[in-house]
GROMACS .gro file of C-alpha atoms in nm:
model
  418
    1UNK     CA    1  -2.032  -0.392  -2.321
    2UNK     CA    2  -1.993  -0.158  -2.028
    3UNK     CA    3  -1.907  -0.518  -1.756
    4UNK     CA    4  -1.656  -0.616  -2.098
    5UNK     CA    5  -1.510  -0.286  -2.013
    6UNK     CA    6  -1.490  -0.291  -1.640
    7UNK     CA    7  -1.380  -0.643  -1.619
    8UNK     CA    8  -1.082  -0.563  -1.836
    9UNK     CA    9  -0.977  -0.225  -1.672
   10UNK     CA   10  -1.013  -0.445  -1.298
   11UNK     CA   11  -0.654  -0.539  -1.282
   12UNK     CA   12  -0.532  -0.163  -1.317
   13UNK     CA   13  -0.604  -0.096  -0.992
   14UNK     CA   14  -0.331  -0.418  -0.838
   15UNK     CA   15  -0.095  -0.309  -1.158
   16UNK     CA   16  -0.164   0.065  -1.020
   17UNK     CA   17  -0.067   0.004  -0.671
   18UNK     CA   18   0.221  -0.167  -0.778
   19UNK     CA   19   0.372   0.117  -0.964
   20UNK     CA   20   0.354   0.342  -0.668
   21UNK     CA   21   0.528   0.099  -0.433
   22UNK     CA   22   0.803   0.046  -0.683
   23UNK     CA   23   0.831   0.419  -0.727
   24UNK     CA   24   0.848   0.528  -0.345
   25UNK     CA   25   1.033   0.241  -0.253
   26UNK     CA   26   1.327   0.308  -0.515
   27UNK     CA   27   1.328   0.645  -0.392
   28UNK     CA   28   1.310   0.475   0.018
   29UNK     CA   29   1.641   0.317  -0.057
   30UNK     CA   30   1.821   0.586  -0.250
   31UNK     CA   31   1.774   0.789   0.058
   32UNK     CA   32   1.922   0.486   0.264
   33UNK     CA   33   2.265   0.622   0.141
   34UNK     CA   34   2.176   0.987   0.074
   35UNK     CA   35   2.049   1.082   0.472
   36UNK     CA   36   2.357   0.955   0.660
   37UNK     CA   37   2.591   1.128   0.361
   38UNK     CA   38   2.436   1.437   0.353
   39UNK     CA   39   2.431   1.476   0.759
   40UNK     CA   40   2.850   1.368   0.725
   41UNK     CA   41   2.867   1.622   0.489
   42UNK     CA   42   2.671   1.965   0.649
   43UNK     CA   43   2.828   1.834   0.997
   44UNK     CA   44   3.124   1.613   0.999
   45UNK     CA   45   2.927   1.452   1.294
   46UNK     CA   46   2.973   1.053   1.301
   47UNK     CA   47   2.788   1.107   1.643
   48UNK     CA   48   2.504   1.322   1.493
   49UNK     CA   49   2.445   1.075   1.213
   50UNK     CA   50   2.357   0.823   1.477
   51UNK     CA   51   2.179   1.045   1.638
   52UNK     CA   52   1.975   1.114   1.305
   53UNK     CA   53   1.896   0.783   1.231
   54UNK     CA   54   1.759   0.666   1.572
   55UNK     CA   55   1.511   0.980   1.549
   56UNK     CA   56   1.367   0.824   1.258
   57UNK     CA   57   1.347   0.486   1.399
   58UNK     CA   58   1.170   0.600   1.749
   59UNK     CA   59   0.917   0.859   1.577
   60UNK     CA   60   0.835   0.573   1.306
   61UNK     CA   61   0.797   0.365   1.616
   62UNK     CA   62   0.521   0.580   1.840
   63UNK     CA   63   0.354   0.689   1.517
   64UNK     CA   64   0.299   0.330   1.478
   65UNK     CA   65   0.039   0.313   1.775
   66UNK     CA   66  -0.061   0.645   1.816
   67UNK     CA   67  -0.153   0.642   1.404
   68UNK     CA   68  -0.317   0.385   1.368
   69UNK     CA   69  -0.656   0.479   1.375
   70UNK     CA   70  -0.575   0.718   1.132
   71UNK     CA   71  -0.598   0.421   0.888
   72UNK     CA   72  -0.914   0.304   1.021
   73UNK     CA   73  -1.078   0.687   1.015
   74UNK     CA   74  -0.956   0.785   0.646
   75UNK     CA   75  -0.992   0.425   0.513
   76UNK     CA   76  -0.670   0.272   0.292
   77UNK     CA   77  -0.653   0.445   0.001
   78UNK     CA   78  -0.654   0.830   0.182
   79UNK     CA   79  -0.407   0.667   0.449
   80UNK     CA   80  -0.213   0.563   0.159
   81UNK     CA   81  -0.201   0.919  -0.055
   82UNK     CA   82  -0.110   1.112   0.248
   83UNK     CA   83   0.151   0.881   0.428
   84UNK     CA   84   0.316   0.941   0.088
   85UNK     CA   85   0.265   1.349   0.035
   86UNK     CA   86   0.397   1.353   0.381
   87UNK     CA   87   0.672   1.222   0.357
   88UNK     CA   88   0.779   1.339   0.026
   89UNK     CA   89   0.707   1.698   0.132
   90UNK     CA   90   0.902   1.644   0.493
   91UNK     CA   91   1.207   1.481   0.247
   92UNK     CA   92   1.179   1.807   0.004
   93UNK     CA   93   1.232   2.035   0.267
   94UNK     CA   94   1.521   1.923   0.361
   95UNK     CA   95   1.751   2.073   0.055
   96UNK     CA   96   1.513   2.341   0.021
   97UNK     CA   97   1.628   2.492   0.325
   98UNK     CA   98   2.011   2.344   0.302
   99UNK     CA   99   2.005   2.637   0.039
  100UNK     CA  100   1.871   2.864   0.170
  101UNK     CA  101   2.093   2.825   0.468
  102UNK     CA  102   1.822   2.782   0.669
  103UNK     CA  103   1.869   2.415   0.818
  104UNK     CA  104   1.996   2.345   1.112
  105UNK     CA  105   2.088   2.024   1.278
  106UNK     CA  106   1.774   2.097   1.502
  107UNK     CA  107   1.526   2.118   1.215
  108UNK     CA  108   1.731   1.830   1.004
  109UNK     CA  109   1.589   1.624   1.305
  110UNK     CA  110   1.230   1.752   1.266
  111UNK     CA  111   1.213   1.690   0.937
  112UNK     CA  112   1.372   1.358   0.939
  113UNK     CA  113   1.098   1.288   1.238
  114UNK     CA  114   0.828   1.412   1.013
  115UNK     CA  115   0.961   1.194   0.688
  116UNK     CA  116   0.911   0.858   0.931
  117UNK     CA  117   0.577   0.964   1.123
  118UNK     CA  118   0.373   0.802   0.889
  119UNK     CA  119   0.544   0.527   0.753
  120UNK     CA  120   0.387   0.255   0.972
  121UNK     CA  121   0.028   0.373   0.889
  122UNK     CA  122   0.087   0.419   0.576
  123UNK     CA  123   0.232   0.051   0.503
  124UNK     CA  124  -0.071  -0.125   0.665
  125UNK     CA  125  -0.307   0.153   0.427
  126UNK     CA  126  -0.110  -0.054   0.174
  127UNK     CA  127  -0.142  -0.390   0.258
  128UNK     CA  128  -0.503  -0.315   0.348
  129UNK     CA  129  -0.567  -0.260  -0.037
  130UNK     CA  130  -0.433  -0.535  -0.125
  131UNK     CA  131  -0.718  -0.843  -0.101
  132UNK     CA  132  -0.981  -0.596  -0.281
  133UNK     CA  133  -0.720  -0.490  -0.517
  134UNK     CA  134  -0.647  -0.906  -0.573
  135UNK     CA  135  -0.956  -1.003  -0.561
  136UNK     CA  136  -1.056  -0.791  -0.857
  137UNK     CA  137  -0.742  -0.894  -1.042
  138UNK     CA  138  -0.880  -1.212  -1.019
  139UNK     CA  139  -0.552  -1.340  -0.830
  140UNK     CA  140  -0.507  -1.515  -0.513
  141UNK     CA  141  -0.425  -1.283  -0.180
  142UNK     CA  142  -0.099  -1.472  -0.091
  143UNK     CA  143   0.018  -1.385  -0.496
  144UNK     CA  144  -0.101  -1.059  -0.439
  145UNK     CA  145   0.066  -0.990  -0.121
  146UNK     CA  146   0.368  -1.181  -0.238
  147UNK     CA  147   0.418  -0.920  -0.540
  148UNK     CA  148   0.381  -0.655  -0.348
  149UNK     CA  149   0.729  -0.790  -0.137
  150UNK     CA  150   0.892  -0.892  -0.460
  151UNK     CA  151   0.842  -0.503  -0.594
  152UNK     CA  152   0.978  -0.361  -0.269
  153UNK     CA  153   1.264  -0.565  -0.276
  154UNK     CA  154   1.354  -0.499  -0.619
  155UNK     CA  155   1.351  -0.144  -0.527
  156UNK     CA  156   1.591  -0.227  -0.232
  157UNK     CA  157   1.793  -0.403  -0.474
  158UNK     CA  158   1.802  -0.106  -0.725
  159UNK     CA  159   1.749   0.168  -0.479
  160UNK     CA  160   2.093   0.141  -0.281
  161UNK     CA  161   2.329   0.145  -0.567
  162UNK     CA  162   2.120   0.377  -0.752
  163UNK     CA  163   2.154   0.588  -0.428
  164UNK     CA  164   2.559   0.580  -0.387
  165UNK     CA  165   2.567   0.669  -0.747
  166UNK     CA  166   2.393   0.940  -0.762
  167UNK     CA  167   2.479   1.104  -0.474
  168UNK     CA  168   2.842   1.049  -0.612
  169UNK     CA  169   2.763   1.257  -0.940
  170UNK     CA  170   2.466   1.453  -0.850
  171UNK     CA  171   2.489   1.480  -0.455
  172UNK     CA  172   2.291   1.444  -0.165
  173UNK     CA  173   2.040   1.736  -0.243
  174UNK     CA  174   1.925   1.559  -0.563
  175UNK     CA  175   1.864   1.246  -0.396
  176UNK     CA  176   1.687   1.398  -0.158
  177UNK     CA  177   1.471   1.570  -0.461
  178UNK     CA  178   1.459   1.243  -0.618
  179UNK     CA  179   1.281   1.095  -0.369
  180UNK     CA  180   1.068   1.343  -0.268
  181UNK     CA  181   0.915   1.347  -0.612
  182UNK     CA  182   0.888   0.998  -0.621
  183UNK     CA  183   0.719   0.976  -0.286
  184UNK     CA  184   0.424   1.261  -0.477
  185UNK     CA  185   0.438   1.020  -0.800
  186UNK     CA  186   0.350   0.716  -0.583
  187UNK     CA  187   0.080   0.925  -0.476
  188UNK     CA  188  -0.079   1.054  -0.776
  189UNK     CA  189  -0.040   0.707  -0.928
  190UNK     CA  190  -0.253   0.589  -0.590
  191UNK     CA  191  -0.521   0.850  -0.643
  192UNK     CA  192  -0.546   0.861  -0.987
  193UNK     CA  193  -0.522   0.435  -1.017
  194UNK     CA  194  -0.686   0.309  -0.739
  195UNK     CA  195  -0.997   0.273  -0.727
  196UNK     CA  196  -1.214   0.379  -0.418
  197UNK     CA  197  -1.346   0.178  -0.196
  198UNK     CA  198  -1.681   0.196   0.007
  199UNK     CA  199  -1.591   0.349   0.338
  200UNK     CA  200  -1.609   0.147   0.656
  201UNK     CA  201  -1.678   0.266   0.998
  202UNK     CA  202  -1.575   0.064   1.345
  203UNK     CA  203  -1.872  -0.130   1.409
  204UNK     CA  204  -2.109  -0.102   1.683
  205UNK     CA  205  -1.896  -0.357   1.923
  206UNK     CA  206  -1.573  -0.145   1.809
  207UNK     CA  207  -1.725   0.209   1.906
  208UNK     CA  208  -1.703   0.407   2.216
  209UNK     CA  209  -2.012   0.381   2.421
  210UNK     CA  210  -2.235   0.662   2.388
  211UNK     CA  211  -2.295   0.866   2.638
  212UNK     CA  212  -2.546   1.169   2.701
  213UNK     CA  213  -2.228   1.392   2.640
  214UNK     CA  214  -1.974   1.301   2.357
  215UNK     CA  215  -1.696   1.187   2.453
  216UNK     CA  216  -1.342   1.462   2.392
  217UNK     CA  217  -1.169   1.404   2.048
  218UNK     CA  218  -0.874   1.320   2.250
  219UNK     CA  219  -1.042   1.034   2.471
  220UNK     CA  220  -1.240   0.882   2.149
  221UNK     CA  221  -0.923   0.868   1.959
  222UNK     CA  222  -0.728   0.715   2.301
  223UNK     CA  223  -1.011   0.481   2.299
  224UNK     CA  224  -0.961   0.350   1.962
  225UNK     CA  225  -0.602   0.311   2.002
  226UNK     CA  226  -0.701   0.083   2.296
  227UNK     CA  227  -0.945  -0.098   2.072
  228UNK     CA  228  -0.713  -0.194   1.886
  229UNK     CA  229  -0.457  -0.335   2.136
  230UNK     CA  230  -0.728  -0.516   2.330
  231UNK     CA  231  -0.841  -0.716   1.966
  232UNK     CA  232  -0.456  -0.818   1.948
  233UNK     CA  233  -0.398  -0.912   2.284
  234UNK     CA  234  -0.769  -1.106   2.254
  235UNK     CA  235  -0.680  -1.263   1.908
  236UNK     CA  236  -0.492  -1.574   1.967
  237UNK     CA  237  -0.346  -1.557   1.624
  238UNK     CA  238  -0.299  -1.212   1.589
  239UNK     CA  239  -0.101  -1.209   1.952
  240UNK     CA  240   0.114  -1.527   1.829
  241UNK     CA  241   0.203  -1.384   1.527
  242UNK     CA  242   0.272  -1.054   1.679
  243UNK     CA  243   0.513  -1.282   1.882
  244UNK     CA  244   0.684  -1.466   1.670
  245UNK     CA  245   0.674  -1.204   1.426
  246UNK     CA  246   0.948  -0.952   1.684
  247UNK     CA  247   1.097  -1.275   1.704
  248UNK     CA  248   1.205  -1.331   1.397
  249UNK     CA  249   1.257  -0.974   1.365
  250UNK     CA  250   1.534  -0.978   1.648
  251UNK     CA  251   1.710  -1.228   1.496
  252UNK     CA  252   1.692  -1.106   1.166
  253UNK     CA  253   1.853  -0.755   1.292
  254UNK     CA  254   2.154  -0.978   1.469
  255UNK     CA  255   2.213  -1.149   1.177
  256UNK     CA  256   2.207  -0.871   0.922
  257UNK     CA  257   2.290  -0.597   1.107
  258UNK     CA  258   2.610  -0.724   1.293
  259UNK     CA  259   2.691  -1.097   1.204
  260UNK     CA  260   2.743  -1.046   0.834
  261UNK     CA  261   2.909  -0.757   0.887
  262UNK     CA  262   3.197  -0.926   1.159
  263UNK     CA  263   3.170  -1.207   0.982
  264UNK     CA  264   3.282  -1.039   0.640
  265UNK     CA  265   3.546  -0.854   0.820
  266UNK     CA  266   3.672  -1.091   1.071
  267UNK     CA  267   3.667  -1.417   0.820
  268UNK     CA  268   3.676  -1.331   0.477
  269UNK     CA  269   3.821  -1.012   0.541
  270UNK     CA  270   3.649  -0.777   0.259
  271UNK     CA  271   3.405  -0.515   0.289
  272UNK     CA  272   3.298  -0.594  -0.090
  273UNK     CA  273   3.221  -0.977   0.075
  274UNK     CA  274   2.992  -0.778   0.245
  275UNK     CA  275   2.841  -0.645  -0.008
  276UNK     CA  276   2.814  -0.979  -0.230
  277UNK     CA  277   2.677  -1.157   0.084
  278UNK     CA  278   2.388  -0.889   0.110
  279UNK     CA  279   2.315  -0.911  -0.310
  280UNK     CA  280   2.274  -1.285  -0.324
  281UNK     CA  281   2.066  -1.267   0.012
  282UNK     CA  282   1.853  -0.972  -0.182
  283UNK     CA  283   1.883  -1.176  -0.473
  284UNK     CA  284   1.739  -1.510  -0.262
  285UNK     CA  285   1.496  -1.329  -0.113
  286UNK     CA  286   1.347  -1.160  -0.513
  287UNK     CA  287   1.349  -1.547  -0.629
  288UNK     CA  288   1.146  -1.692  -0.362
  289UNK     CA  289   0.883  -1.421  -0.363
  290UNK     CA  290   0.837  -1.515  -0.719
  291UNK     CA  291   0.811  -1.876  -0.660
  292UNK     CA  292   0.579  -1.780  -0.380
  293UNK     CA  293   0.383  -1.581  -0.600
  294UNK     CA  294   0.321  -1.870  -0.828
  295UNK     CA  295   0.219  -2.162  -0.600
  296UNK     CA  296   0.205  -1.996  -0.255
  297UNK     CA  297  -0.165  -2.023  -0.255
  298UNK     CA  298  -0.139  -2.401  -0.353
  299UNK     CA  299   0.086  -2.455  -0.011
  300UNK     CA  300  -0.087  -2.450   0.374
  301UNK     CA  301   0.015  -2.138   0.521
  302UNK     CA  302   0.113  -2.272   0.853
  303UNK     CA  303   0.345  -2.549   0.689
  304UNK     CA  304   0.523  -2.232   0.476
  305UNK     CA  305   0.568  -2.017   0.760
  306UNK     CA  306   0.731  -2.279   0.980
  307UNK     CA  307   0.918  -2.460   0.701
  308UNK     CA  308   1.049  -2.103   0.680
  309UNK     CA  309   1.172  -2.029   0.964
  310UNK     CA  310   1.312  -2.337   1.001
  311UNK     CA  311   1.479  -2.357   0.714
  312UNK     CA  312   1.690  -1.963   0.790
  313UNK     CA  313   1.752  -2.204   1.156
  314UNK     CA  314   1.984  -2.479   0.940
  315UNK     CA  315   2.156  -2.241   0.670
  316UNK     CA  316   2.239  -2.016   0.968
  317UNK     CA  317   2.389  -2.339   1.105
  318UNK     CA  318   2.564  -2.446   0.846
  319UNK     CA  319   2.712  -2.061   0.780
  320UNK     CA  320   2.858  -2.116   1.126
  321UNK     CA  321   3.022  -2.467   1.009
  322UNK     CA  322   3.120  -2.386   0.691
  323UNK     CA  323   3.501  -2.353   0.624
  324UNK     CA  324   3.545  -1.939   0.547
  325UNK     CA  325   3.461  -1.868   0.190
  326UNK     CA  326   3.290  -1.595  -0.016
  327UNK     CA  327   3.121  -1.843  -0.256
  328UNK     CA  328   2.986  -2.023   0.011
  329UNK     CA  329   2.887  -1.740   0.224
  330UNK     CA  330   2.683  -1.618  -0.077
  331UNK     CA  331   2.516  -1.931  -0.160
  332UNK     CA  332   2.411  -1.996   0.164
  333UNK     CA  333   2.331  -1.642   0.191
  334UNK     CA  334   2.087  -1.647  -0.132
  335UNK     CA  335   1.932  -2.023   0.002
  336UNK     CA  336   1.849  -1.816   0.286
  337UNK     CA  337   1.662  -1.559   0.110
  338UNK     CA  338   1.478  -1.776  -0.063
  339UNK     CA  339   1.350  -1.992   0.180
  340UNK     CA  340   1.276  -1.674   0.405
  341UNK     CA  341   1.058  -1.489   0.128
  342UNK     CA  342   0.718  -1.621   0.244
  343UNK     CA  343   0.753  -1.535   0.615
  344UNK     CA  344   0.610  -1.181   0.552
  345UNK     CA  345   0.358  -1.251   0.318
  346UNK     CA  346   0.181  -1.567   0.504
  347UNK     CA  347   0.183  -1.301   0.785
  348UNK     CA  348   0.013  -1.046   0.584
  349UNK     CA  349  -0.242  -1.251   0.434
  350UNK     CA  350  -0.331  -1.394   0.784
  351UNK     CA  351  -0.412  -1.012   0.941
  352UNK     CA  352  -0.602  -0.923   0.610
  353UNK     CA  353  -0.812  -1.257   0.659
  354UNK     CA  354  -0.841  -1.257   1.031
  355UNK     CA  355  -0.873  -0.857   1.096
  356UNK     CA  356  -1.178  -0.627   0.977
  357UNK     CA  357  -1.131  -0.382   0.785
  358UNK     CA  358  -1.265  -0.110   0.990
  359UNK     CA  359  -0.962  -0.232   1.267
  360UNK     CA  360  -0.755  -0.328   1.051
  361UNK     CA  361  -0.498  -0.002   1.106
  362UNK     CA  362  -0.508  -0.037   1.442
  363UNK     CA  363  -0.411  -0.369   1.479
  364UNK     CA  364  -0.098  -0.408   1.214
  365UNK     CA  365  -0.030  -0.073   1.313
  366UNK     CA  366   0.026  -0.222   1.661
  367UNK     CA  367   0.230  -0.536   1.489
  368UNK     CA  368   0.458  -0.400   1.311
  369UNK     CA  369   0.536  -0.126   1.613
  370UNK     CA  370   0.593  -0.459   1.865
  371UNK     CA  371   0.796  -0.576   1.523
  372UNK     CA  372   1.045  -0.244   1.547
  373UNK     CA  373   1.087  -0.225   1.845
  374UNK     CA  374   1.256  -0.596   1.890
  375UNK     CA  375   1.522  -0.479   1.610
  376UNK     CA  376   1.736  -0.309   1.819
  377UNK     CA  377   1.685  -0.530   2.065
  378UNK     CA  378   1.823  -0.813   1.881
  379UNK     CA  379   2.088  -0.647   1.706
  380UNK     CA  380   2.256  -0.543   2.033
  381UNK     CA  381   2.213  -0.875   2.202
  382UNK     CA  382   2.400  -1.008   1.931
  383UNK     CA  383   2.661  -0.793   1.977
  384UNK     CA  384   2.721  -0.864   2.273
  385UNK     CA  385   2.725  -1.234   2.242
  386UNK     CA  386   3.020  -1.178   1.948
  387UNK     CA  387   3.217  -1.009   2.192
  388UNK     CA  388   3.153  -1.314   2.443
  389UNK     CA  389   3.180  -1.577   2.211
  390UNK     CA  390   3.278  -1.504   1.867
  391UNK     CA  391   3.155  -1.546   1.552
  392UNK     CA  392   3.093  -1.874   1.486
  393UNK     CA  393   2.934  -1.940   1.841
  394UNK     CA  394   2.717  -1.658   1.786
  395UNK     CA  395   2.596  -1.796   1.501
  396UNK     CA  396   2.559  -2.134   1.599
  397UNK     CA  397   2.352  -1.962   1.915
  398UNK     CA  398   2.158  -1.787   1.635
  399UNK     CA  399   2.127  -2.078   1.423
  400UNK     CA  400   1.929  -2.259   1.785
  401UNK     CA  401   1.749  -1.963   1.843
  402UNK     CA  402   1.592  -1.945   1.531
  403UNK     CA  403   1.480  -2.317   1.548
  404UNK     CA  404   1.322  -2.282   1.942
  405UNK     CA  405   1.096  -2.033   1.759
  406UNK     CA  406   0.983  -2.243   1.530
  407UNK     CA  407   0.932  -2.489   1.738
  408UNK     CA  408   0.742  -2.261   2.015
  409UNK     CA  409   0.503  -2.199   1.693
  410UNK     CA  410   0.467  -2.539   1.603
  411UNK     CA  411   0.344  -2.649   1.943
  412UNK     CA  412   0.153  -2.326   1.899
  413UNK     CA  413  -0.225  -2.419   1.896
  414UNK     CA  414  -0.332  -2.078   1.787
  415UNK     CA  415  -0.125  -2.071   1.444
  416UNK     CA  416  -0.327  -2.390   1.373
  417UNK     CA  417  -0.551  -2.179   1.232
  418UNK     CA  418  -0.330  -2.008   1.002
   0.00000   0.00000   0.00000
């Protein structure tokens, strides 16, 4: 009676984690709107906005290496609960001192530092639940992994307009509540749902050497950090996904962050075409994370992540030769989505079945750090190529550059062994 039991409460603890992704993340893209509204607001500042957002960005950024054996120390589940206290404490202070007139631009910029610190660490405590949390489901990782993207996109789907609406009616301060308190839900749900797992330690090949005198906190935890970089940089698959991986990234910034944007303004002339473009790509993106879901561990993972990637390659093309229209645009926009859904989760399931757990949070840690930092990268090369060439050429630059990376993987020996 008691295994009847356990067996049917195992899939509360995937259904658990779930929830508290959903939760945070709805909260994650409310704030999307909220942050650079609120700081227009208190300021007036177009400048200090800016400035705002790229403190996020660079202290999300070094927290991503200098974290990560934070993951590795606590294990996933503690990572997890306190990435998300964290931040929902750094994003509550924020209107609790807006009134009591105690927030200044200088301590908006701490706080907004603080909100990010963790994110990194605590996204790979995620994904490093994940195969246990699957495996007791009784579900394959790649569905596992691959609901875990469809529920953050959702959110991102939900989030945004949920965010511009109620910061219309209720204002920025709520928001900022709002997500604050969902950021504590998600962690409750975590801690209360999730079960624990046994805790790992860095093996005896991972570990400092020991000495007749301990090592300083300070060196040990240096040393682990360079554990972890030296397993990537040894790991022929970790390293060419890593690659590949900013990549893709770069491009992905150009095209979404800038080309959509001219492109909407300069050839179909709308901001809302904007907007439409970016739904059916959201859209795209939900649908083929659910067909993912269903047959993704039936496909070979290197065949889905470079039919991927080549498949963004051609409808990026064919955007650039496509007579300017808004139905168009969109479809080609959703096709994109879809076909671009499995990218992340083949990647995910490869660190989780190539990484131990007891490096795991050093190593993703260190991926998706090499992953940021290419964003702004891209997105200002592309810029720069518009003003050169113009839409269209950029794209159709895009469009090639997107294909030479696939093909650099495919001549890739080490993804072979995705």
């Amino acid at each position: 009676m008691t295994r009847a039991l356990s067996a049917v409460s195992r899939p509360w603890g995937m259904r658990a984690l779930l929830g508290a992704v959903l939760i945070s993340s709805i909260g994650e893209a409310m704030v999307i709107v909220a942050v650079p509204w609120f700081v227009l607001e208190t300021t007036g500042s177009a400048a200090r906005t800016g400035v705002l957002l790229a403190v996020g960005a660079v202290a999300s950024g070094l927290a991503g290496v200098l974290a990560g054996p934070l993951v590795d120390r606590w294990g996933f589940k503690r990572m997890a609960v306190t990435a998300y206290v964290f931040g929902g404490a750094a994003a509550a202070c924020i209107p609790a001192l807006h009134h009591l007139g105690r927030l200044d631009f200088a301590t908006l910029i701490g706080l907004a530092a603080a909100a990010s610190v963790l994110d990194v660490p605590g996204v790979a405590a995620v994904t490093g639940l994940v195969p246990g949390l699957a495996g007791a489901a009784g579900m394959p990782l790649e569905r596992g992994n691959a609901l875990l993207g469809g529920v953050h996109q959702t959110a991102q789907l939900a989030g945004v307009p949920l965010g511009g609406l109620a910061t219309a009616t209720l204002g920025t301060d709520a928001v900022l509540a709002m997500d604050a308190l969902g950021c504590l839900l998600a962690a409750l749900v975590i801690s209360a749902g999730v079960p624990s797992s046994r805790a790992t330690r860095p093996t005896l090949d991972d570990r400092v050497p020991e000495t007749s005198d301990p090592p300083p906190v300070v060196c040990a935890y240096l040393d682990e950090i360079r554990v972890g970089l030296r397993l990537l940089w040894r790991e022929r698959l970790l390293r060419a996904l890593a690659c590949s991986g900013a990549a893709f990234n770069a491009l992905d910034s150009g095209l979404a962050g800038v080309l959509l944007v001219i492109y909407a303004h300069r050839e179909l002339g709308s901001a809302a075409a904007l907007g439409v473009m970016l739904t059916a790509f959201g859209v795209g993106v939900l649908a083929g994370t659910g067909i993912y879901a269903a047959i993704g561990h039936r496909l070979g993972r290197r065949w889905a992540y470079l039919a991927s990637g080549a498949g963004v390659g051609l409808l990026v093309a064919g955007l650039a030769v496509a007579s300017p229209s808004l139905p168009v645009a969109a479809l080609l926009l959703g096709l994109l989505g879809m076909v671009a859904a499995p990218v992340g989760p083949v990647r995910t399931s490869a660190f989780q079945r190539g990484q131990r757990a007891e490096t795991y949070g050093r190593v993703v840690s260190a991926v998706d750090t090499i992953g940021m930092a290419a964003v702004p990268l891209g997105a200002a090369a592309t810029a720069v190529a518009v003003e050169a060439l113009g839409v269209r050429p950029t794209l159709a630059v895009l469009a090639a550059a997107y294909l030479l990376v696939v093909t650099a993987c495919w001549r890739s020996p080490a993804l072979r062994a995705l």
